[in-house]
Coordinates of C-alpha atoms and ligand atoms in Angstrom, one line a residue:
X1 CA 0.0 0.0 0.0
X2 CA 1.4 3.4 -0.9
X3 CA 0.4 6.8 0.2
X4 CA -3.3 7.5 -0.5
X5 CA -4.8 10.6 -2.0
X6 CA -6.6 11.2 1.3
X7 CA -3.3 11.2 3.2
X8 CA -1.9 13.8 0.8
X9 CA -5.0 15.9 1.1
X10 CA -4.7 15.7 4.9
X11 CA -1.2 17.0 4.8
X12 CA -2.2 20.0 2.7
X13 CA -5.1 20.8 5.0
X14 CA -2.8 20.6 7.9
X15 CA -0.3 23.0 6.4
X16 CA -3.2 25.4 5.7
X17 CA -4.3 25.0 9.4
X18 CA -0.8 25.8 10.6
X19 CA -0.4 28.7 8.3
X20 CA -3.7 30.1 9.5
X21 CA -2.7 29.8 13.1
X22 CA 0.3 31.8 12.3
X23 CA -1.7 34.5 10.5
X24 CA 0.0 33.8 7.2
X25 CA -0.9 35.2 3.9
X26 CA -4.6 34.2 3.1
X27 CA -3.6 33.4 -0.6
X28 CA -1.1 30.9 0.5
X29 CA -3.6 29.3 2.9
X30 CA -6.2 29.1 0.2
X31 CA -3.8 27.6 -2.3
X32 CA -3.2 24.6 0.1
X33 CA -6.9 24.3 0.8
X34 CA -7.7 24.2 -2.9
X35 CA -5.0 21.7 -3.5
X36 CA -6.4 19.5 -0.7
X37 CA -9.8 19.6 -2.3
X38 CA -8.5 18.8 -5.7
X39 CA -6.5 15.8 -4.4
X40 CA -9.4 14.5 -2.3
X41 CA -11.6 14.5 -5.4
X42 CA -9.3 12.7 -7.8
X43 CA -10.5 9.4 -9.0
X44 CA -7.0 8.0 -9.7
X45 CA -4.1 7.5 -7.3
X46 CA -1.5 10.3 -7.2
X47 CA 1.1 7.8 -6.0
X48 CA 0.6 5.8 -9.2
X49 CA 0.7 9.0 -11.3
X50 CA 4.0 9.9 -9.6
X51 CA 5.4 6.4 -10.2
X52 CA 4.3 6.5 -13.8
X53 CA 6.0 9.9 -14.2
X54 CA 2.8 11.7 -15.2
X55 CA 2.4 15.5 -15.3
X56 CA 0.9 16.6 -12.0
X57 CA 0.8 20.2 -13.0
X58 CA -2.0 19.4 -15.4
X59 CA -4.3 19.0 -12.4
X60 CA -6.4 21.9 -11.3
X61 CA -5.0 24.0 -8.4
X62 CA -1.6 22.1 -8.6
X63 CA 1.3 24.2 -9.7
X64 CA 5.0 23.5 -9.8
X65 CA 5.6 23.9 -6.1
X66 CA 2.7 21.7 -5.0
X67 CA 3.5 19.1 -7.6
X68 CA 7.0 18.8 -6.1
X69 CA 5.4 18.5 -2.7
X70 CA 3.2 15.7 -3.9
X71 CA 6.2 13.9 -5.3
X72 CA 8.0 14.3 -2.0
X73 CA 5.1 12.8 0.0
X74 CA 4.7 9.9 -2.4
X75 CA 8.4 9.0 -2.4
X76 CA 9.3 9.7 1.2
X77 CA 6.0 9.2 3.0
X78 CA 6.2 12.7 4.6
X79 CA 6.8 16.3 3.9
X80 CA 9.7 18.4 5.3
X81 CA 7.7 21.6 4.9
X82 CA 5.0 20.2 7.3
X83 CA 7.6 19.2 9.9
X84 CA 9.2 22.7 9.7
X85 CA 5.8 24.3 10.2
X86 CA 4.9 22.0 13.1
X87 CA 8.2 22.8 14.7
X88 CA 7.5 26.5 14.4
X89 CA 4.1 26.5 15.9
X90 CA 3.5 26.0 19.6
X91 CA 3.3 22.2 20.1
X92 CA 0.3 22.7 22.4
X93 CA -1.6 24.5 19.7
X94 CA -0.8 21.8 17.2
X95 CA -2.2 19.2 19.6
X96 CA -5.3 21.3 20.1
X97 CA -5.9 21.2 16.3
X98 CA -6.9 17.5 16.8
X99 CA -9.8 18.5 19.0
X100 CA -13.0 18.1 16.8
X101 CA -14.6 21.5 16.5
X102 CA -11.4 23.4 17.0
X103 CA -10.1 24.9 13.8
X104 CA -7.4 27.5 13.4
X105 CA -9.8 30.4 13.6
X106 CA -11.1 29.4 17.0
X107 CA -7.7 28.4 18.2
X108 CA -6.5 31.9 17.4
X109 CA -9.3 33.4 19.4
X110 CA -8.5 31.2 22.3
X111 CA -4.9 32.1 22.1
X112 CA -5.4 35.8 21.7
X113 CA -8.1 36.3 24.3
X114 CA -7.2 33.7 27.0
X115 CA -3.6 33.0 26.3
X116 CA -4.4 29.3 25.7
X117 CA -1.4 27.3 24.4
X118 CA -2.2 23.7 25.4
X119 CA -4.8 21.2 26.2
X120 CA -4.3 21.8 29.9
X121 CA -4.8 25.6 29.4
X122 CA -8.0 25.1 27.5
X123 CA -9.4 22.6 30.0
X124 CA -8.8 25.0 32.8
X125 CA -10.4 27.9 31.0
X126 CA -13.4 25.9 30.0
X127 CA -13.9 24.6 33.5
X128 CA -13.8 28.1 34.8
X129 CA -16.5 29.1 32.3
X130 CA -14.2 31.6 30.5
X131 CA -14.6 30.1 27.0
X132 CA -18.4 30.6 26.7
X133 CA -18.0 34.4 26.5
X134 CA -15.6 34.5 23.6
X135 CA -16.9 35.6 20.2
X136 CA -18.3 32.7 18.3
X137 CA -18.4 30.4 21.4
X138 CA -21.2 29.7 23.9
X139 CA -22.1 27.5 26.8
X140 CA -22.8 24.5 24.5
X141 CA -19.5 24.9 22.7
X142 CA -17.7 25.1 26.0
X143 CA -19.4 21.8 27.2
X144 CA -18.6 20.1 23.9
X145 CA -15.0 21.1 24.1
X146 CA -14.7 19.7 27.6
X147 CA -16.1 16.4 26.5
X148 CA -13.8 16.3 23.4
X149 CA -10.8 17.1 25.6
X150 CA -11.5 14.2 27.9
X151 CA -11.8 11.9 25.0
X152 CA -8.6 13.2 23.4
X153 CA -6.7 12.6 26.6
X154 CA -7.9 9.0 26.6
X155 CA -7.0 8.5 22.9
X156 CA -3.6 10.1 22.9
X157 CA -2.3 8.9 26.2
X158 CA 1.4 7.9 25.6
X159 CA 3.7 6.2 28.0
X160 CA 7.3 7.1 28.7
X161 CA 9.7 4.5 27.2
X162 CA 11.0 3.8 30.7
X163 CA 7.5 3.2 32.1
X164 CA 7.0 0.5 29.5
X165 CA 10.4 -1.1 29.8
X166 CA 9.7 -3.4 32.7
X167 CA 6.5 -4.8 31.5
X168 CA 7.8 -5.2 28.0
X169 CA 10.8 -7.2 29.3
X170 CA 8.6 -9.3 31.5
X171 CA 6.3 -10.1 28.7
X172 CA 9.1 -11.1 26.4
X173 CA 10.6 -13.4 29.0
X174 CA 7.1 -14.9 29.8
X175 CA 6.3 -15.6 26.2
X176 CA 9.7 -16.9 25.4
X177 CA 9.1 -19.5 28.1
X178 CA 6.0 -20.9 26.5
X179 CA 6.7 -24.4 25.0
X180 CA 6.5 -24.3 21.2
X181 CA 7.3 -20.6 21.0
X182 CA 10.3 -20.2 18.8
X183 CA 10.9 -16.5 18.9
X184 CA 9.4 -13.4 20.4
X185 CA 10.5 -9.8 19.7
X186 CA 9.2 -6.3 20.3
X187 CA 8.5 -4.1 17.4
X188 CA 6.9 -0.6 17.0
X189 CA 8.1 2.6 18.7
X190 CA 9.3 0.6 21.7
X191 CA 12.0 -1.0 19.5
X192 CA 12.8 2.3 17.8
X193 CA 13.3 3.6 21.4
X194 CA 11.0 6.6 21.0
X195 CA 10.9 8.7 24.2
X196 CA 7.2 7.8 24.4
X197 CA 5.3 4.8 23.3
X198 CA 1.6 4.7 22.3
X199 CA 1.2 0.9 22.5
X200 CA 3.4 -2.2 22.4
X201 CA 3.7 -4.4 19.3
X202 CA 4.9 -7.9 19.9
X203 CA 5.8 -10.5 17.3
X204 CA 6.1 -14.2 17.8
X205 CA 6.9 -17.3 15.8
X206 CA 5.2 -20.4 17.3
X207 CA 4.3 -23.8 16.2
X208 CA 0.6 -24.5 15.6
X209 CA -1.4 -25.1 18.8
X210 CA 1.4 -23.8 21.0
X211 CA -1.2 -21.9 22.9
X212 CA 0.8 -18.6 22.6
X213 CA -2.4 -16.6 22.2
X214 CA -4.0 -18.2 25.3
X215 CA -0.8 -17.6 27.3
X216 CA -0.6 -14.0 26.0
X217 CA -4.2 -13.2 27.2
X218 CA -3.4 -14.8 30.6
X219 CA -0.2 -12.6 31.1
X220 CA -0.2 -11.4 34.6
X221 CA -0.4 -7.6 33.8
X222 CA -3.4 -8.0 31.4
X223 CA -6.6 -6.4 32.5
X224 CA -8.9 -7.2 29.7
X225 CA -8.8 -8.9 26.3
X226 CA -10.0 -6.9 23.3
X227 CA -9.6 -9.6 20.7
X228 CA -8.2 -13.1 20.5
X229 CA -7.2 -14.7 17.2
X230 CA -4.9 -17.2 15.7
X231 CA -2.6 -14.6 14.2
X232 CA -3.5 -11.4 16.0
X233 CA -4.6 -10.6 19.6
X234 CA -5.0 -7.4 21.5
X235 CA -5.1 -6.8 25.2
X236 CA -5.2 -3.9 27.6
X237 CA -2.9 -3.9 30.6
X238 CA -3.7 -2.6 34.0
X239 CA -1.9 0.6 33.1
X240 CA -4.4 1.2 30.3
X241 CA -1.7 0.5 27.7
X242 CA -2.7 -1.6 24.7
X243 CA -0.5 -4.6 23.6
X244 CA -0.8 -6.2 20.1
X245 CA 0.5 -9.7 19.5
X246 CA 1.0 -11.0 16.0
X247 CA 1.9 -14.6 15.4
X248 CA 3.7 -15.0 12.1
X249 CA 5.3 -17.9 10.2
X250 CA 9.0 -18.1 10.2
X251 CA 9.2 -17.4 6.5
X252 CA 7.6 -14.0 7.1
X253 CA 9.3 -13.1 10.3
X254 CA 11.8 -10.6 9.0
X255 CA 9.3 -8.9 6.8
X256 CA 6.8 -8.7 9.6
X257 CA 9.4 -7.4 12.1
X258 CA 10.4 -4.8 9.6
X259 CA 6.8 -3.8 8.9
X260 CA 5.7 -3.6 12.5
X261 CA 8.8 -1.9 13.7
X262 CA 8.1 1.1 11.5
X263 CA 8.1 3.9 11.4
X264 CA 5.3 4.1 8.9
X265 CA 7.2 6.7 6.9
X266 CA 10.3 4.5 6.8
X267 CA 8.2 1.5 5.7
X268 CA 6.5 3.5 2.9
X269 CA 9.9 4.7 1.6
X270 CA 11.3 1.1 1.6
X271 CA 8.2 -0.2 -0.1
X272 CA 8.6 2.5 -2.8
X273 CA 12.2 1.5 -3.4
X274 CA 10.8 -2.0 -3.9
X275 CA 8.2 -0.8 -6.4
X276 CA 11.0 0.8 -8.4
X277 CA 12.7 -2.6 -8.6
X278 CA 9.5 -4.3 -9.5
X279 CA 9.1 -5.9 -6.1
X280 CA 6.3 -6.0 -3.7
X281 CA 7.3 -5.6 0.0
X282 CA 4.7 -6.1 2.7
X283 CA 4.5 -7.7 6.2
X284 CA 4.4 -11.1 4.6
X285 CA 7.6 -10.9 2.6
X286 CA 9.3 -9.6 -0.5
X287 CA 7.8 -10.8 -3.7
X288 CA 8.9 -10.6 -7.3
X289 CA 6.8 -9.7 -10.4
X290 CA 5.6 -13.3 -10.6
X291 CA 4.5 -13.2 -7.0
X292 CA 7.3 -15.5 -5.8
X293 CA 8.6 -14.9 -2.4
X294 CA 12.3 -13.9 -2.6
X295 CA 12.9 -12.7 0.9
X296 CA 11.5 -12.0 4.3
X297 CA 12.9 -14.5 6.7
X298 CA 15.2 -11.8 8.2
X299 CA 15.2 -8.0 8.1
X300 CA 18.5 -8.2 6.4
X301 CA 16.9 -9.9 3.5
X302 CA 14.2 -7.2 3.2
X303 CA 16.9 -4.5 3.1
X304 CA 19.1 -6.5 0.8
X305 CA 16.3 -6.7 -1.8
X306 CA 16.4 -2.9 -2.1
X307 CA 20.3 -2.9 -2.1
X308 CA 20.6 -1.6 1.4
X309 CA 22.4 -2.8 4.5
X310 CA 20.4 -3.5 7.7
X311 CA 19.4 -0.2 9.4
X312 CA 19.2 0.1 13.2
X313 CA 15.6 0.6 14.4
X314 CA 16.4 3.9 16.1
X315 CA 17.2 5.4 12.7
X316 CA 14.0 4.3 11.0
X317 CA 12.2 7.6 11.0
X318 CA 12.7 8.6 7.3
X319 CA 15.1 11.3 8.2
X320 CA 17.8 10.4 5.7
X321 CA 18.7 6.9 6.9
X322 CA 17.9 5.3 3.6
X323 CA 20.1 7.7 1.7
X324 CA 22.9 7.2 4.3
X325 CA 22.5 3.4 4.0
X326 CA 22.6 3.5 0.2
X327 CA 25.8 5.6 0.4
X328 CA 27.4 3.4 3.0
X329 CA 27.5 6.1 5.6
X330 CA 25.2 4.8 8.2
X331 CA 26.5 5.9 11.6
X332 CA 28.0 3.2 13.9
X333 CA 25.7 4.2 16.8
X334 CA 27.1 4.8 20.3
X335 CA 26.5 2.0 22.9
X336 CA 26.1 1.9 26.6
X337 CA 29.5 0.2 26.9
X338 CA 31.2 3.1 25.2
X339 CA 30.5 5.5 28.1
X340 CA 33.3 5.7 30.6
X341 CA 31.6 7.8 33.3
X342 CA 28.8 10.1 34.4
X343 CA 29.1 13.9 34.7
X344 CA 26.0 14.9 36.6
X345 CA 24.6 13.5 39.9
X346 CA 23.4 14.6 43.4
X347 CA 23.9 13.3 46.9
X348 CA 22.1 14.0 50.2
X349 CA 24.2 17.2 50.4
X350 CA 21.6 18.8 48.1
X351 CA 18.5 16.9 46.9
X352 CA 19.9 13.4 46.3
X353 CA 18.6 10.5 48.3
X354 CA 21.9 8.8 49.0
X355 CA 25.3 9.7 50.5
X356 CA 28.3 10.7 48.5
X357 CA 30.0 7.4 49.4
X358 CA 27.0 5.3 48.3
X359 CA 26.8 7.1 45.0
X360 CA 30.6 6.8 44.4
X361 CA 30.6 3.1 45.2
X362 CA 27.6 2.4 43.0
X363 CA 29.3 4.2 40.1
X364 CA 32.4 2.1 40.6
X365 CA 30.3 -1.1 40.6
X366 CA 28.9 0.0 37.2
X367 CA 32.4 0.1 35.9
X368 CA 32.5 3.9 35.6
X369 CA 36.0 5.4 35.5
X370 CA 34.8 8.7 36.8
X371 CA 31.8 10.3 38.5
X372 CA 31.2 14.1 38.8
X373 CA 29.4 15.2 41.9
X374 CA 27.3 18.2 40.9
X375 CA 25.1 19.5 43.7
X376 CA 22.6 22.3 43.2
X377 CA 23.6 25.9 44.0
X378 CA 21.8 28.0 46.6
X379 CA 19.3 29.7 44.3
X380 CA 17.5 26.4 44.1
X381 CA 16.3 26.5 47.7
X382 CA 13.8 23.7 47.3
X383 CA 16.8 21.4 46.5
X384 CA 18.8 22.5 49.5
X385 CA 21.2 24.1 47.1
X386 CA 24.7 24.9 48.4
X387 CA 26.3 28.3 49.0
X388 CA 30.0 28.9 48.5
X389 CA 31.0 27.6 51.9
X390 CA 29.0 24.4 51.8
X391 CA 30.3 23.7 48.3
X392 CA 33.9 24.2 49.3
X393 CA 33.4 21.9 52.3
X394 CA 31.8 19.4 50.0
X395 CA 34.8 19.5 47.7
X396 CA 37.0 18.6 50.6
X397 CA 34.8 15.6 51.3
X398 CA 34.9 14.6 47.7
X399 CA 38.7 14.8 47.6
X400 CA 39.0 12.8 50.8
X401 CA 36.7 10.0 49.4
X402 CA 38.6 10.1 46.1
X403 CA 41.8 9.4 48.0
X404 CA 40.3 6.4 49.6
X405 CA 38.4 4.9 46.6
X406 CA 40.5 3.1 44.0
X407 CA 39.5 2.4 40.5
X408 CA 37.2 5.4 40.1
X409 CA 38.0 9.1 39.9
X410 CA 35.6 11.5 41.7
X411 CA 35.3 14.9 40.0
X412 CA 34.3 18.0 41.9
X413 CA 31.5 19.8 40.1
X414 CA 28.4 21.8 40.7
X415 CA 25.0 22.2 39.0
X416 CA 25.0 25.9 39.2
X417 CA 21.8 27.9 38.5
X418 CA 21.9 30.2 35.5
X419 CA 20.1 33.2 36.8
X420 CA 17.7 35.2 34.7
X421 CA 20.4 37.7 33.6
X422 CA 22.7 34.8 32.6
X423 CA 25.0 35.2 35.6
X424 CA 26.0 32.1 37.6
X425 CA 24.8 31.5 41.1
X426 CA 28.3 30.9 42.6
X427 CA 31.3 33.2 42.9
X428 CA 34.0 32.7 40.2
X429 CA 36.7 31.9 42.8
X430 CA 34.7 29.0 44.0
X431 CA 33.9 27.8 40.4
X432 CA 37.6 27.8 39.6
X433 CA 38.3 25.3 42.4
X434 CA 36.1 22.7 40.6
X435 CA 37.0 20.1 37.9
X436 CA 33.9 21.1 36.0
X437 CA 30.9 23.4 36.0
X438 CA 27.6 22.2 34.9
X439 CA 25.0 25.0 34.5
X440 CA 21.3 24.8 34.2
X441 CA 18.1 26.8 34.0
X442 CA 15.7 26.2 36.9
X443 CA 13.6 29.4 36.7
X444 CA 12.2 31.9 34.3
X445 CA 11.3 29.2 31.8
X446 CA 9.0 31.4 29.9
X447 CA 11.4 34.1 28.6
X448 CA 11.2 35.0 24.9
X449 CA 13.4 33.2 22.5
X450 CA 15.8 36.1 22.2
X451 CA 16.1 36.6 26.0
X452 CA 16.4 32.9 26.8
X453 CA 19.1 32.4 24.2
X454 CA 21.0 35.5 25.4
X455 CA 20.7 34.2 28.9
X456 CA 22.2 30.9 28.1
X457 CA 25.0 32.2 25.9
X458 CA 25.9 34.8 28.6
X459 CA 26.3 31.9 31.1
X460 CA 28.6 30.2 28.7
X461 CA 30.6 33.5 28.4
X462 CA 31.9 32.7 31.9
X463 CA 35.2 31.0 31.2
X464 CA 34.5 28.5 34.0
X465 CA 31.3 27.2 32.4
X466 CA 31.6 23.7 30.9
X467 CA 28.3 21.9 30.3
X468 CA 24.8 23.1 29.8
X469 CA 22.5 20.6 31.6
X470 CA 19.1 19.7 30.3
X471 CA 19.2 22.6 27.8
X472 CA 15.5 23.1 27.2
X473 CA 14.3 22.3 30.7
X474 CA 11.3 20.4 29.2
X475 CA 9.6 17.7 31.2
X476 CA 7.9 15.3 28.7
X477 CA 4.2 15.7 28.8
X478 CA 4.5 18.2 31.8
X479 CA 6.5 21.2 30.9
X480 CA 7.2 22.4 27.4
X481 CA 10.7 23.2 26.2
X482 CA 12.1 26.7 26.8
X483 CA 12.1 28.7 23.7
X484 CA 15.8 28.6 22.7
X485 CA 17.5 29.2 19.4
X486 CA 19.3 25.9 19.7
X487 CA 21.5 26.4 16.7
X488 CA 22.8 29.7 18.1
X489 CA 23.3 28.0 21.5
X490 CA 25.2 25.2 19.9
X491 CA 27.4 27.5 17.8
X492 CA 28.1 29.6 20.9
X493 CA 29.1 26.4 22.9
X494 CA 31.4 25.3 20.1
X495 CA 33.1 28.7 19.9
X496 CA 33.6 28.8 23.7
X497 CA 34.7 25.1 24.2
X498 CA 31.5 24.3 26.1
X499 CA 29.3 21.2 25.8
X500 CA 25.6 20.4 25.9
X501 CA 24.2 17.6 28.1
X502 CA 21.7 14.9 27.0
X503 CA 20.0 14.4 30.4
X504 CA 19.0 10.7 30.8
X505 CA 16.2 11.2 33.2
X506 CA 13.2 9.6 31.5
X507 CA 11.0 12.6 31.9
X508 CA 13.7 14.9 30.5
X509 CA 15.6 13.2 27.7
X510 CA 16.8 16.7 26.9
X511 CA 18.5 17.2 24.4
X512 CA 16.0 15.4 22.1
X513 CA 16.9 13.3 19.1
X514 CA 16.8 16.1 16.6
X515 CA 19.0 18.3 18.8
X516 CA 21.5 15.5 19.1
X517 CA 21.7 15.4 15.4
X518 CA 22.0 19.1 15.2
X519 CA 25.0 18.9 17.5
X520 CA 26.6 16.1 15.6
X521 CA 26.4 18.0 12.3
X522 CA 28.2 20.9 13.9
X523 CA 30.9 18.7 15.5
X524 CA 29.7 19.6 19.0
X525 CA 30.1 16.8 21.4
X526 CA 27.2 15.8 23.6
X527 CA 27.6 14.7 27.2
X528 CA 25.2 11.8 28.2
X529 CA 24.6 12.2 32.0
X530 CA 22.1 10.7 34.4
X531 CA 21.5 13.6 36.8
X532 CA 21.0 10.7 39.2
X533 CA 19.4 11.5 42.6
X534 CA 19.9 7.9 43.8
X535 CA 22.4 5.1 43.1
X536 CA 19.8 3.2 41.1
X537 CA 19.4 6.1 38.8
X538 CA 23.0 5.9 37.7
X539 CA 21.7 3.2 35.4
X540 CA 19.6 5.7 33.6
X541 CA 22.5 6.1 31.2
X542 CA 20.7 3.5 29.0
X543 CA 17.8 5.9 28.4
X544 CA 20.2 8.6 27.3
X545 CA 22.0 6.2 25.0
X546 CA 18.7 5.3 23.4
X547 CA 18.0 8.9 22.7
X548 CA 21.5 9.5 21.5
X549 CA 21.2 6.6 19.0
X550 CA 17.9 8.1 17.7
X551 CA 20.0 11.3 17.2
X552 CA 22.6 9.4 15.1
X553 CA 25.4 9.9 17.6
X554 CA 28.5 7.7 17.4
X555 CA 31.0 7.0 20.1
X556 CA 33.2 9.9 18.9
X557 CA 30.2 12.3 19.2
X558 CA 29.9 11.8 22.9
X559 CA 32.3 13.5 25.4
X560 CA 32.1 11.0 28.2
X561 CA 33.3 8.2 26.1
X562 CA 36.8 9.6 26.8
X563 CA 39.0 8.4 29.5
X564 CA 39.5 10.7 32.5
X565 CA 42.7 12.3 31.3
X566 CA 41.4 13.1 27.8
X567 CA 38.1 14.3 29.3
X568 CA 39.7 16.8 31.7
X569 CA 41.8 18.1 28.7
X570 CA 38.6 18.5 26.6
X571 CA 37.0 20.4 29.4
X572 CA 39.9 23.0 29.5
X573 CA 38.8 26.2 27.9
Ligands
LIG601 P1 3.2 4.3 18.8 O1 2.6 3.0 19.1 O2 2.2 5.3 18.5 O3 4.2 4.7 19.7 O4 4.0 4.1 17.4 P2 4.3 2.8 16.5 O5 5.3 3.2 15.5 O6 4.6 1.7 17.4 O7 2.9 2.7 15.7 P3 1.8 1.6 15.7 O8 1.8 0.8 17.0 O9 0.5 2.2 15.3 O10 2.2 0.6 14.5 C1 3.4 -0.2 14.6 C2 4.1 -0.2 13.3 O11 3.3 -0.8 12.3 C3 4.3 1.2 12.8 O12 5.5 1.8 13.3 C4 4.5 0.9 11.3 C5 3.5 -0.2 11.0 N1 2.3 0.4 10.5 C6 1.1 0.6 11.2 N2 0.2 1.1 10.4 C7 0.7 1.2 9.2 C8 0.3 1.7 7.9 O13 -0.8 2.1 7.7 N3 1.2 1.6 6.9 C9 2.5 1.2 7.1 N4 3.3 1.2 6.0 N5 2.9 0.7 8.2 C10 2.1 0.8 9.3
LIG602 CA1 3.1 0.8 18.9
LIG603 CA1 0.1 -1.1 17.7

């Protein structure tokens, strides 16, 4: 199945919506709307027209520019222009567009009158009865919106990857233990290590009558069974998360694993490459013109049929991975074992839950060669942040323990607050006593892009500054990212010999995957740190590594793959 006309029309309509939210030129908006209508009404498949090389500009309302966009959608499964627009519009507003009854016009009114930028904002305003008085709204609309919002939350609930990890691993182990089950693997966004997962997709090979379906529906965490079949079953877990199980024959396993791993855009692009070679690629296998199966036992076979090497799941987002694979320049992605230490953690001295010694010994057990102790500074009162005297005393304690502990080097650091004016919440003389200075924003998250960017760059102007921790300060699903000109921040870091952190806390994962790639393209190394507040959290590095891999990072792109000597040298400014 290739891209349908309806999907193309939906993309054009969405672009029109986004342009309208941004108060763009009405003629441009109308051009997209007209194009959407034309595409929707066509009786023949645009994908086929593109593949046959037909002239799209002959269609009404389709000019050169839109024809090129249609070709891009058909061949890549997505449109860069749409992604750019989505990135430029408030993510909250984009989400609100999904609410039935909320078009761009109403969204603009909500934004302009009530400063509504998210589902949560709208819910609050509607509960308070503020929405009914807006022009074009009313009591009934307000009530409808509240109902739609409740349903939207139900529909779009996503789970942090880390929240899903345990049950996913348990389910794998459980199913692998069923007699007659030959193989069980996870697919979908979980396998691609997306920071959030909508549902779990499980694939199994089992001999007939192995009872894998029965066993699946009796899995301990299952709350109810939605459907039960020989090849496909669906359950809902107690957490509310859906899990799909597909039982496939061995001959199709690779094709099915590839298909259900996604992403959808990646699949469509691979399938299109198949079409160009006269092949049919679907979840059952790879088939030649005569309908003969010529591959599909393994994923490698699927890729090989379109002349590509196997592509790691984290890269399968249709962001250039197919081109890179074709040219033999796929990255060799960083692995957990490549990391030599952790450069951000807390102890009971500030808001950590365990002592300095417990943290240090745990890091040593993990095989770390170094651990930087980075307590909060005093501006963060809620975290019992340290003033200069307490930090200096803590440094002595770190040195004393470092003397005693063999096999791991303890580094003296701080997670200093970047104040609103970009100055650092600790005197320079104290900062110069440290091995490294990690700086972070913990206040004034809502500054304008210009002010926030200036603030961060000013902090990096301090020659003692080394690493910008959780750069956007977002909390997934809870607090949106600060408005930062990330390219400017990265360029400034590079010029000054500073680094950006990829914080591995599951709720942060900040930098995100696109930022990681942005850093890599500039030659700016990323630091993968845990920000651990307990010894168990020191193992969160695996989450950071997942995100880094989605961001195409290789060992050489990550600062803390260096040994301690090289690391300290790299931190010198
Ligand atoms: P999620 O669950 O929202 O976090 O994201 P995914 O990627 O796990 O998506 P899901 O569970 O809807 O489907 C699993 C995979 O199945 C998806 O990544 C690609 C494949 N797939 C699903 N629907 C389609 C489709 O309509 N066309 C193609 N080509 N692939 C699809
Ligand atoms: Ca899924
Ligand atoms: Ca699914």
